[in-house]
CSV table of C-alpha atoms in Angstrom, one decimal:
chain,number,residue,atom,x,y,z
A,1,MET,CA,239.5,125.7,-22.3
A,2,ARG,CA,236.8,123.8,-20.8
A,3,PRO,CA,236.3,123.6,-16.8
A,4,LEU,CA,237.7,120.4,-15.0
A,5,LYS,CA,235.4,118.4,-12.8
A,6,VAL,CA,237.9,117.8,-10.0
A,7,LEU,CA,237.7,114.9,-7.1
A,8,PHE,CA,239.7,115.4,-3.9
A,9,VAL,CA,239.6,112.2,-1.9
A,10,THR,CA,241.2,112.9,1.5
A,11,PRO,CA,241.1,111.6,4.9
A,12,GLU,CA,241.4,115.1,6.3
A,13,VAL,CA,240.2,118.3,5.2
A,14,GLU,CA,240.5,122.1,7.0
A,15,PRO,CA,238.7,123.2,9.2
A,16,PHE,CA,236.5,120.1,9.6
A,17,VAL,CA,238.8,117.3,10.9
A,18,LYS,CA,243.0,117.9,10.5
A,19,VAL,CA,245.7,116.1,11.8
A,20,GLY,CA,248.8,118.3,9.6
A,21,GLY,CA,249.3,120.1,6.3
A,22,LEU,CA,247.7,117.8,4.2
A,23,ALA,CA,244.1,118.9,5.9
A,24,ASP,CA,245.4,122.6,4.9
A,25,MET,CA,246.0,122.0,1.1
A,26,VAL,CA,242.9,120.3,0.8
A,27,GLY,CA,241.1,122.8,2.5
A,28,ALA,CA,242.7,125.6,0.1
A,29,LEU,CA,243.3,124.0,-3.4
A,30,PRO,CA,239.8,123.0,-4.0
A,31,LYS,CA,238.6,127.0,-3.2
A,32,GLU,CA,241.6,128.1,-5.7
A,33,LEU,CA,240.7,125.8,-8.4
A,34,ALA,CA,237.1,126.3,-7.7
A,35,THR,CA,237.3,130.5,-8.1
A,36,LEU,CA,239.3,129.5,-11.6
A,37,GLY,CA,235.7,127.9,-12.6
A,38,HIS,CA,236.1,124.5,-12.4
A,39,ASP,CA,234.0,122.0,-10.9
A,40,VAL,CA,235.2,120.6,-7.3
A,41,ARG,CA,233.8,118.6,-5.1
A,42,ILE,CA,235.7,116.6,-1.5
A,43,ILE,CA,235.2,113.3,0.0
A,44,CYS,CA,236.6,112.2,3.3
A,45,PRO,CA,235.1,110.0,6.0
A,46,ALA,CA,233.3,111.4,8.8
A,47,TYR,CA,234.7,110.7,12.0
A,48,GLY,CA,233.7,110.5,15.9
A,49,SER,CA,235.1,113.8,16.5
A,50,LEU,CA,233.2,115.8,13.4
A,51,LYS,CA,230.5,118.2,14.7
A,52,VAL,CA,227.8,117.8,11.9
A,53,GLU,CA,226.3,120.8,12.7
A,54,GLY,CA,224.7,124.0,10.7
A,55,GLU,CA,224.4,123.9,6.9
A,56,TRP,CA,225.0,119.8,6.8
A,57,GLN,CA,222.4,117.7,4.7
A,58,PRO,CA,222.0,113.7,4.8
A,59,ARG,CA,221.6,112.1,1.7
A,60,ASN,CA,218.4,110.1,1.6
A,61,GLU,CA,220.0,107.2,-0.8
A,62,PRO,CA,222.4,105.0,1.3
A,63,LEU,CA,225.5,104.1,-0.1
A,64,GLY,CA,226.6,100.5,-0.8
A,65,VAL,CA,230.0,99.6,-0.8
A,66,GLU,CA,231.4,96.7,-1.9
A,67,VAL,CA,234.3,95.8,-0.1
A,68,GLY,CA,235.6,92.2,1.5
A,69,ALA,CA,233.2,89.7,1.1
A,70,PHE,CA,229.9,91.2,1.2
A,71,THR,CA,228.3,95.1,0.4
A,72,ARG,CA,229.2,97.4,3.5
A,73,TRP,CA,226.5,100.2,3.7
A,74,ALA,CA,227.2,104.2,4.4
A,75,ARG,CA,225.3,106.9,5.0
A,76,THR,CA,226.2,109.9,3.7
A,77,TRP,CA,226.6,113.6,4.7
A,78,GLN,CA,227.0,116.7,2.5
A,79,THR,CA,227.7,120.9,2.8
A,80,MET,CA,230.0,123.0,1.8
A,81,LEU,CA,233.8,124.3,2.3
A,82,PRO,CA,233.2,127.7,4.3
A,83,GLY,CA,233.7,130.1,2.1
A,84,ALA,CA,233.7,128.5,-1.3
A,85,ARG,CA,231.3,126.6,-3.4
A,86,VAL,CA,232.8,123.4,-3.1
A,87,PRO,CA,230.7,120.8,-2.0
A,88,VAL,CA,232.0,118.3,0.6
A,89,TYR,CA,230.9,114.4,1.2
A,90,PHE,CA,231.5,112.6,4.5
A,91,LEU,CA,231.0,108.8,4.2
A,92,GLU,CA,229.3,107.5,7.4
A,93,HIS,CA,230.1,104.2,8.6
A,94,ASP,CA,230.2,103.3,12.1
A,95,ALA,CA,232.6,100.5,12.0
A,96,PHE,CA,235.6,101.9,10.6
A,97,PHE,CA,234.9,105.5,11.2
A,98,ALA,CA,232.8,106.2,14.6
A,99,ARG,CA,235.8,106.5,16.5
A,100,PRO,CA,237.7,110.2,16.7
A,101,GLU,CA,240.9,109.4,15.9
A,102,VAL,CA,242.1,109.4,12.2
A,103,TYR,CA,245.0,106.9,12.0
A,104,THR,CA,246.0,106.1,15.6
A,105,GLY,CA,244.9,106.2,19.1
A,106,PRO,CA,246.5,105.7,22.3
A,107,TRP,CA,248.0,102.3,21.5
A,108,GLY,CA,249.1,103.0,18.4
A,109,ALA,CA,247.7,102.9,14.7
A,110,HIS,CA,244.3,101.3,14.2
A,111,ALA,CA,244.6,97.7,13.2
A,112,ASP,CA,242.4,97.6,10.3
A,113,ASN,CA,243.7,101.1,9.0
A,114,ASP,CA,244.0,99.3,5.6
A,115,GLN,CA,240.3,98.0,5.3
A,116,ARG,CA,239.0,101.6,6.9
A,117,PHE,CA,240.7,103.8,4.6
A,118,ILE,CA,240.3,100.8,1.2
A,119,PHE,CA,236.6,101.4,2.0
A,120,LEU,CA,237.0,105.4,1.6
A,121,CYS,CA,238.7,104.8,-2.0
A,122,ARG,CA,235.9,102.5,-3.2
A,123,GLY,CA,233.3,104.4,-1.1
A,124,ALA,CA,234.0,108.0,-2.5
A,125,LEU,CA,234.2,105.8,-6.3
A,126,THR,CA,231.1,104.4,-5.3
A,127,LEU,CA,229.4,107.8,-4.6
A,128,CYS,CA,230.7,109.4,-8.1
A,129,GLU,CA,228.1,106.8,-9.6
A,130,GLN,CA,225.4,107.4,-7.2
A,131,LEU,CA,225.5,111.5,-7.7
A,132,ASP,CA,225.8,110.6,-11.7
A,133,TRP,CA,229.0,113.2,-11.4
A,134,ILE,CA,232.1,111.5,-13.1
A,135,PRO,CA,235.2,113.5,-12.5
A,136,ASP,CA,238.0,114.4,-15.0
A,137,VAL,CA,240.3,114.2,-12.1
A,138,ILE,CA,240.6,112.5,-8.7
A,139,HIS,CA,243.5,114.1,-6.8
A,140,CYS,CA,244.2,111.3,-4.4
A,141,HIS,CA,246.6,111.7,-1.4
A,142,ASP,CA,249.2,109.5,0.7
A,143,TRP,CA,248.8,106.4,1.5
A,144,THR,CA,245.1,106.2,2.5
A,145,THR,CA,244.1,107.4,-1.0
A,146,GLY,CA,246.5,104.7,-3.0
A,147,PHE,CA,244.1,102.0,-3.6
A,148,VAL,CA,241.7,104.6,-6.0
A,149,PRO,CA,244.5,104.4,-9.4
A,150,VAL,CA,244.4,101.0,-8.8
A,151,LEU,CA,240.6,100.3,-8.8
A,152,LEU,CA,240.2,102.7,-11.4
A,153,ASN,CA,243.3,100.2,-13.5
A,154,THR,CA,241.9,97.0,-12.7
A,155,THR,CA,238.0,96.5,-11.3
A,156,LEU,CA,236.6,99.2,-12.3
A,157,ARG,CA,238.2,100.2,-15.7
A,158,PRO,CA,235.3,99.0,-17.8
A,159,SER,CA,232.9,101.3,-15.8
A,160,ARG,CA,231.8,104.9,-16.5
A,161,LEU,CA,235.0,105.8,-13.9
A,162,GLY,CA,237.9,103.9,-16.0
A,163,ARG,CA,238.3,107.1,-18.1
A,164,CYS,CA,239.2,109.3,-15.0
A,165,ALA,CA,242.7,110.2,-14.4
A,166,THR,CA,244.2,110.4,-11.3
A,167,VAL,CA,246.8,112.5,-9.7
A,168,TYR,CA,248.8,110.8,-6.4
A,169,THR,CA,250.3,113.7,-4.0
A,170,ILE,CA,253.0,112.4,-1.9
A,171,HIS,CA,252.7,114.7,1.5
A,172,ASN,CA,255.0,112.8,3.6
A,173,LEU,CA,256.7,109.5,2.3
A,174,GLU,CA,257.6,108.0,5.6
A,175,TYR,CA,254.3,107.1,6.0
A,176,GLN,CA,253.7,104.4,3.6
A,177,GLY,CA,250.6,102.3,5.0
A,178,TYR,CA,251.9,98.5,5.0
A,179,ALA,CA,249.1,96.2,5.3
A,180,ASP,CA,248.5,92.5,5.1
A,181,ARG,CA,248.0,90.7,1.7
A,182,ALA,CA,244.5,90.1,2.9
A,183,ALA,CA,243.8,93.8,1.4
A,184,VAL,CA,243.8,92.3,-1.7
A,185,GLU,CA,240.6,90.6,-1.4
A,186,PHE,CA,238.9,93.3,0.8
A,187,ALA,CA,239.6,95.4,-2.6
A,188,ARG,CA,238.6,93.5,-4.7
A,189,ILE,CA,241.1,93.7,-6.7
A,190,PRO,CA,242.8,91.0,-8.8
A,191,TRP,CA,245.6,88.8,-6.9
A,192,SER,CA,248.0,89.4,-10.3
A,193,GLU,CA,248.8,93.1,-8.8
A,194,PHE,CA,250.1,91.3,-5.9
A,195,ARG,CA,253.7,92.0,-7.4
A,196,ALA,CA,256.8,93.9,-6.9
A,197,ASP,CA,255.8,96.4,-9.5
A,198,SER,CA,252.2,97.4,-8.1
A,199,ILE,CA,251.1,97.1,-4.9
A,200,GLU,CA,253.9,94.4,-3.4
A,201,ALA,CA,256.6,95.1,-0.7
A,202,ALA,CA,258.2,93.1,1.9
A,203,GLY,CA,256.0,90.2,0.7
A,204,ALA,CA,252.9,92.6,2.0
A,205,VAL,CA,251.1,95.7,0.7
A,206,ASN,CA,252.3,98.9,0.7
A,207,MET,CA,249.5,101.4,-0.2
A,208,THR,CA,252.1,104.1,-0.8
A,209,LYS,CA,253.5,102.2,-4.0
A,210,ALA,CA,250.0,101.5,-4.9
A,211,GLY,CA,249.5,104.9,-5.5
A,212,LEU,CA,252.9,105.7,-7.5
A,213,TYR,CA,252.4,102.8,-9.6
A,214,HIS,CA,249.1,103.4,-10.6
A,215,ALA,CA,248.3,107.2,-10.9
A,216,THR,CA,248.2,108.8,-13.8
A,217,LYS,CA,250.9,111.6,-12.5
A,218,LEU,CA,252.3,111.8,-9.3
A,219,THR,CA,253.2,115.3,-7.2
A,220,THR,CA,255.2,116.0,-4.0
A,221,VAL,CA,254.2,119.3,-2.2
A,222,SER,CA,257.5,121.2,-3.1
A,223,PRO,CA,260.1,121.0,-6.2
A,224,THR,CA,263.1,120.0,-3.8
A,225,TYR,CA,261.6,117.2,-1.8
A,226,ALA,CA,260.7,115.7,-5.6
A,227,GLU,CA,264.1,115.8,-5.8
A,228,GLU,CA,264.9,114.5,-2.3
A,229,VAL,CA,262.5,111.3,-2.9
A,230,ARG,CA,264.4,109.7,-5.9
A,231,ARG,CA,267.3,109.4,-3.9
A,232,PRO,CA,268.0,106.3,-1.5
A,233,ASP,CA,268.6,108.6,1.6
A,234,GLY,CA,265.0,110.5,0.9
A,235,GLY,CA,263.1,107.9,-1.0
A,236,CYS,CA,262.1,105.7,2.4
A,237,GLY,CA,263.0,102.4,-0.1
A,238,LEU,CA,260.7,103.8,-2.6
A,239,HIS,CA,263.5,105.9,-4.7
A,240,ASP,CA,263.5,102.9,-7.4
A,241,VAL,CA,259.9,103.1,-8.0
A,242,LEU,CA,259.8,107.1,-7.7
A,243,ASN,CA,262.9,107.2,-10.6
A,244,PHE,CA,261.0,104.7,-12.9
A,245,ARG,CA,257.9,107.4,-12.4
A,246,GLY,CA,260.1,110.4,-12.5
A,247,ALA,CA,258.6,111.7,-15.9
A,248,ASP,CA,255.1,112.0,-14.7
A,249,LEU,CA,256.6,113.6,-11.3
A,250,VAL,CA,256.0,117.2,-10.3
A,251,GLY,CA,256.8,119.3,-7.5
A,252,ILE,CA,254.2,122.0,-7.0
A,253,LEU,CA,254.7,123.9,-3.5
A,254,ASN,CA,252.0,124.6,-1.4
A,255,GLY,CA,250.7,127.9,-0.4
A,256,ILE,CA,249.1,129.1,2.4
A,257,ASP,CA,245.8,131.0,3.3
A,258,THR,CA,246.9,134.9,3.3
A,259,THR,CA,243.7,135.9,4.5
A,260,SER,CA,243.8,133.8,7.2
A,261,TRP,CA,247.0,134.6,8.3
A,262,ASP,CA,247.6,138.5,7.7
A,263,PRO,CA,249.1,140.3,10.7
A,264,ALA,CA,247.2,143.3,9.6
A,265,HIS,CA,243.4,141.8,10.1
A,266,ASP,CA,244.5,138.9,12.5
A,267,ARG,CA,241.8,138.6,15.7
A,268,HIS,CA,244.3,136.4,17.8
A,269,LEU,CA,246.7,139.2,18.1
A,270,PRO,CA,246.7,141.7,20.5
A,271,ALA,CA,247.8,144.3,17.9
A,272,ARG,CA,248.0,144.3,14.1
A,273,TYR,CA,250.6,145.8,11.8
A,274,HIS,CA,251.9,145.4,8.6
A,275,ALA,CA,255.2,146.0,6.3
A,276,GLY,CA,254.9,149.7,6.6
A,277,ASP,CA,254.1,150.1,10.4
A,278,LEU,CA,255.5,147.2,12.6
A,279,SER,CA,255.1,148.9,15.9
A,280,GLY,CA,252.1,146.2,16.5
A,281,LYS,CA,254.8,143.2,16.4
A,282,ALA,CA,256.4,145.2,19.4
A,283,THR,CA,252.6,144.7,21.2
A,284,CYS,CA,252.8,141.5,20.5
A,285,LYS,CA,256.2,140.4,21.5
A,286,ALA,CA,255.2,141.6,25.0
A,287,ALA,CA,252.4,140.0,25.3
A,288,LEU,CA,254.1,136.6,24.2
A,289,GLN,CA,256.9,137.2,26.9
A,290,THR,CA,253.9,137.7,29.4
A,291,ARG,CA,252.1,134.6,28.6
A,292,LEU,CA,255.0,132.3,28.7
A,293,ASP,CA,256.6,134.0,32.0
A,294,LEU,CA,259.5,135.5,29.7
A,295,ASN,CA,261.2,138.3,31.2
A,296,VAL,CA,259.5,141.5,29.2
A,297,ASP,CA,262.2,142.8,27.3
A,298,PRO,CA,261.6,144.6,24.0
A,299,HIS,CA,264.9,144.3,23.2
A,300,VAL,CA,266.3,140.6,23.6
A,301,LEU,CA,266.2,138.5,20.1
A,302,LEU,CA,263.2,136.2,20.8
A,303,PHE,CA,263.5,132.7,19.4
A,304,GLY,CA,259.6,131.6,18.7
A,305,VAL,CA,259.3,127.4,17.8
A,306,VAL,CA,256.0,125.9,16.9
A,307,SER,CA,256.5,122.2,15.8
A,308,ARG,CA,255.5,118.9,16.7
A,309,LEU,CA,258.1,117.8,19.2
A,310,ALA,CA,260.6,114.7,16.5
A,311,THR,CA,263.4,114.0,15.4
A,312,GLN,CA,262.2,114.7,12.1
A,313,LYS,CA,261.8,118.0,12.9
A,314,GLY,CA,265.3,118.3,14.3
A,315,LEU,CA,264.1,119.5,17.6
A,316,ASP,CA,266.8,116.9,19.1
A,317,LEU,CA,268.9,119.3,17.4
A,318,LEU,CA,267.7,122.3,19.4
A,319,ALA,CA,267.5,121.0,22.4
A,320,ASP,CA,271.0,120.0,22.4
A,321,ALA,CA,272.2,123.7,21.1
A,322,LEU,CA,270.3,125.6,23.6
A,323,PRO,CA,272.1,125.2,26.4
A,324,ARG,CA,275.1,126.4,24.3
A,325,VAL,CA,273.0,129.1,22.9
A,326,LEU,CA,271.5,130.9,26.2
A,327,ASP,CA,274.9,130.6,27.9
A,328,HIS,CA,276.5,132.5,25.2
A,329,MET,CA,274.3,134.8,23.7
A,330,HIS,CA,271.5,137.1,24.7
A,331,VAL,CA,268.1,135.0,23.8
A,332,GLN,CA,264.6,133.9,24.2
A,333,VAL,CA,262.9,131.0,23.0
A,334,ALA,CA,259.2,130.5,23.2
A,335,LEU,CA,258.4,127.2,21.9
A,336,LEU,CA,254.6,125.3,21.3
A,337,GLY,CA,254.6,122.0,20.8
A,338,SER,CA,254.0,118.1,21.7
A,339,GLY,CA,255.6,114.8,20.5
A,340,GLU,CA,258.2,112.4,21.6
A,341,ALA,CA,258.1,111.9,25.4
A,342,GLY,CA,261.9,112.7,26.1
A,343,LEU,CA,261.8,115.9,24.0
A,344,GLU,CA,258.6,117.0,25.9
A,345,HIS,CA,261.0,116.6,29.2
A,346,ALA,CA,264.1,118.3,27.6
A,347,PHE,CA,262.0,121.7,26.4
A,348,ARG,CA,260.1,121.7,30.3
A,349,HIS,CA,263.7,120.9,31.9
A,350,LEU,CA,265.4,123.7,29.6
A,351,ALA,CA,262.5,126.4,31.1
A,352,ALA,CA,263.1,125.1,34.6
A,353,SER,CA,266.6,125.5,34.2
A,354,TYR,CA,266.6,129.1,32.6
A,355,PRO,CA,263.5,130.7,34.0
A,356,GLY,CA,262.6,134.0,32.2
A,357,ARG,CA,264.7,133.4,29.5
A,358,VAL,CA,262.7,130.0,27.7
A,359,GLY,CA,258.9,129.7,27.9
A,360,VAL,CA,257.3,126.2,26.9
A,361,HIS,CA,254.1,125.2,26.4
A,362,ILE,CA,253.7,121.8,25.9
A,363,GLY,CA,250.3,121.1,23.8
A,364,PHE,CA,248.8,123.1,20.8
A,365,ASP,CA,246.9,126.5,21.3
A,366,GLY,CA,246.1,128.2,17.9
A,367,SER,CA,246.0,131.3,19.5
A,368,LEU,CA,249.4,130.7,20.8
A,369,ALA,CA,250.9,129.6,18.1
A,370,ARG,CA,249.9,132.6,16.1
A,371,LEU,CA,251.0,135.1,18.7
A,372,ILE,CA,254.4,133.1,18.9
A,373,GLN,CA,254.6,134.1,15.2
A,374,ALA,CA,254.0,137.1,15.2
A,375,GLY,CA,255.7,138.0,18.4
A,376,SER,CA,258.9,136.0,18.0
A,377,ASP,CA,261.8,137.9,16.2
A,378,ALA,CA,263.0,134.9,14.5
A,379,PHE,CA,261.3,131.6,13.9
A,380,VAL,CA,263.4,128.0,14.0
A,381,MET,CA,263.1,124.9,11.9
A,382,PRO,CA,265.7,122.7,11.9
A,383,SER,CA,263.8,120.0,10.1
A,384,ARG,CA,265.8,116.9,9.1
A,385,SER,CA,262.8,116.4,6.2
A,386,GLU,CA,260.4,119.0,5.4
A,387,PRO,CA,258.3,117.9,2.4
A,388,CYS,CA,256.6,121.3,2.5
A,389,GLY,CA,256.3,123.2,5.6
A,390,LEU,CA,253.8,125.8,6.2
A,391,THR,CA,255.0,127.5,9.6
A,392,GLN,CA,258.2,129.0,7.8
A,393,MET,CA,255.9,130.7,5.6
A,394,TYR,CA,253.7,132.0,8.1
A,395,ALA,CA,256.3,133.5,9.8
A,396,MET,CA,257.6,135.2,6.8
A,397,ARG,CA,254.3,136.7,6.1
A,398,TYR,CA,254.2,138.1,10.1
A,399,GLY,CA,257.8,139.6,9.6
A,400,THR,CA,259.8,136.7,11.7
A,401,PRO,CA,262.4,135.7,9.5
A,402,PRO,CA,263.1,131.6,10.2
A,403,ILE,CA,266.2,129.6,10.8
A,404,VAL,CA,265.7,126.5,8.4
A,405,ARG,CA,267.8,123.6,7.6
A,406,ALA,CA,268.0,123.6,3.6
A,407,THR,CA,265.5,120.5,3.1
A,408,GLY,CA,262.3,119.9,0.8
A,409,GLY,CA,260.2,123.3,1.0
A,410,LEU,CA,262.0,125.1,3.3
A,411,ALA,CA,265.1,125.2,0.6
A,412,ASP,CA,262.0,126.0,-1.8
A,413,THR,CA,260.7,128.7,0.2
A,414,VAL,CA,263.1,130.6,2.3
A,415,ASP,CA,265.9,132.8,0.7
A,416,GLN,CA,269.5,132.9,1.7
A,417,TYR,CA,270.6,135.9,3.6
A,418,ILE,CA,273.6,137.2,2.5
A,419,GLU,CA,275.4,139.9,5.2
A,420,GLY,CA,276.0,143.4,3.4
A,421,LYS,CA,273.2,142.9,0.4
A,422,ASP,CA,269.9,143.7,0.5
A,423,THR,CA,268.9,140.1,-0.1
A,424,GLY,CA,267.1,136.9,1.5
A,425,THR,CA,264.3,135.9,3.7
A,426,GLY,CA,265.9,134.2,6.2
A,427,PHE,CA,269.0,131.9,7.9
A,428,ARG,CA,269.7,128.6,6.0
A,429,PHE,CA,272.0,125.5,7.1
A,430,ASN,CA,273.1,122.4,5.2
A,431,ASP,CA,274.1,120.0,8.1
A,432,ALA,CA,271.6,118.1,10.4
A,433,THR,CA,273.6,119.1,13.9
A,434,ALA,CA,273.7,120.7,16.6
A,435,ALA,CA,277.1,122.5,15.9
A,436,ALA,CA,275.2,123.5,12.3
A,437,LEU,CA,272.3,125.0,14.2
A,438,TYR,CA,273.8,126.5,16.8
A,439,ASP,CA,276.4,128.6,14.1
A,440,THR,CA,273.2,130.0,12.3
A,441,LEU,CA,271.2,130.8,15.6
A,442,GLY,CA,274.5,132.9,16.5
A,443,TRP,CA,274.6,134.1,12.7
A,444,ALA,CA,271.2,135.2,13.4
A,445,CYS,CA,271.8,136.8,16.8
A,446,ALA,CA,274.6,138.8,15.5
A,447,THR,CA,272.5,140.3,12.6
A,448,TYR,CA,269.8,141.3,15.1
A,449,TYR,CA,271.9,143.2,17.3
A,450,ASP,CA,274.9,144.3,15.1
A,451,ARG,CA,273.1,144.7,11.8
A,452,PRO,CA,269.6,145.9,12.6
A,453,ARG,CA,268.7,147.8,9.4
A,454,GLU,CA,269.8,144.2,7.6
A,455,PHE,CA,267.6,142.5,10.0
A,456,MET,CA,264.6,144.7,8.8
A,457,GLY,CA,265.3,144.5,5.2
A,458,LEU,CA,264.9,140.3,6.4
A,459,ARG,CA,261.5,141.1,7.7
A,460,ARG,CA,260.4,143.2,5.2
A,461,ARG,CA,261.6,140.8,2.0
A,462,GLY,CA,259.4,137.9,4.0
A,463,MET,CA,256.3,139.7,4.1
A,464,ALA,CA,256.6,140.7,0.4
A,465,ARG,CA,256.6,137.2,-0.8
A,466,ASP,CA,253.4,135.6,-2.3
A,467,PHE,CA,253.0,132.5,-0.7
A,468,SER,CA,248.8,132.0,-2.0
A,469,TRP,CA,247.7,129.6,-3.3
A,470,ARG,CA,246.7,130.8,-7.1
A,471,ARG,CA,249.9,130.3,-8.9
A,472,SER,CA,250.0,126.6,-7.3
A,473,ALA,CA,246.6,126.0,-8.2
A,474,GLU,CA,247.1,127.1,-11.8
A,475,ARG,CA,250.1,124.8,-11.7
A,476,TYR,CA,247.7,121.8,-10.9
A,477,VAL,CA,245.4,123.2,-13.4
A,478,GLU,CA,247.8,122.5,-15.7
A,479,LEU,CA,248.9,119.3,-14.5
A,480,TYR,CA,245.4,117.9,-14.3
A,481,ARG,CA,245.0,118.4,-17.9
A,482,TRP,CA,248.0,116.5,-18.7
A,483,ALA,CA,246.7,113.4,-17.2
A,484,VAL,CA,243.5,113.4,-18.5
A,485,THR,CA,245.0,113.7,-21.9
A,486,SER,CA,247.9,110.8,-20.8
A,487,ARG,CA,244.4,108.8,-19.7
A,488,THR,CA,241.9,109.7,-22.7
A,489,GLY,CA,244.0,111.1,-25.3
A,490,GLU,CA,241.7,114.6,-25.0
A,491,VAL,CA,243.9,117.3,-26.2
A,492,PHE,CA,243.0,120.9,-24.4
A,493,ALA,CA,243.4,123.8,-26.7
A,494,SER,CA,245.9,126.6,-25.4
A,495,PRO,CA,244.6,129.2,-23.7
């Protein structure tokens, strides 16, 4: 079968600009697709925080983007995705992207986010024309790119780009991109699209809804999340739309960069280790205890947490459960994260109340995140909602069994431990309550102390799991071809 031309339009891409897991996906999946022989390119805004250095080249031809009442001009920078033959184009337009933040500033969301990302959508399509490179598939990500399928189905349908299929990936349905109806004229799409079965919701423009109705195919970042978003309690008001598009909705689990996240070669760790020799993990544990002012004890069970401190992540459940855990169990806690002010205060208070047993770092530190993955004995993720999650996969790769609520990608990646059997990679619970979390932490604690052989089995089975991007990339190729067939009628031969 012929190789595909695939364009990623995205607000983030690792390692250039990252807010969350979306950037990890866009930084990794194109590499695998290129390895499989496909022509893949990426277009992203040139934010003010971006460092233009090394192998970067400005394109001489300015890019005229037709939005609003007149054409706005942008400069295009080109570089390559590190470690791959994947061109990355950055659109420089000071009025929209010179600020360093991606979505929000200290005051909250940028008031012109609708215009900023409609400009990205229209600019990306214009750049394809300028490059004389028309993709087979345009892969869109979250609300910021929801107008790409709308433009291709309306204003640009008669153009060469009108044959492009679109795949729209939901990374987190909680963020939907509501905008004033003036966005319709700014995007230069027909007013007839301002209706409930297109882009309108509650009298405003909903950029996620636009993508869901207009994209050729839809994906979520895990199979379970694809089921959850079709239910009233998980669809964030869009479950009816997703049920309407259910035949075109597929859940494909994200992978991780197994070259970067590898305890046998991780240069950030004080000692390396692998499944056949875990002695280096004890060295990492001692280093972690020292760094966070915990009592250095090789025998105590150490729970690790690396997370945004938010109720969506279930960190309020952990804050509620920990005093009882610490009063009744011989454990330590190492936590790294930032977020809601109340939760930051709660964890600082716990660290002060249990010196030597609770270590907290508010903020983010990449090397400390890796040390927590490697030095902890178990990793805690009590999320209320988790479309995919990556840190539980990192934890298993580092021999640290996860303790998770069975939701979204956590349910898809963590196999339940069953006492007395050589099965499972972690501990799962269902109810989003502090009591359920407390019981599960106690279960992990009892396993660690009373059944060390079984706990070691959890470590080794987790390290043996394949979370690389290759299988997911192959599934995306199948989906892309399905989308192209739906859009153009082209039939691909069987492999």
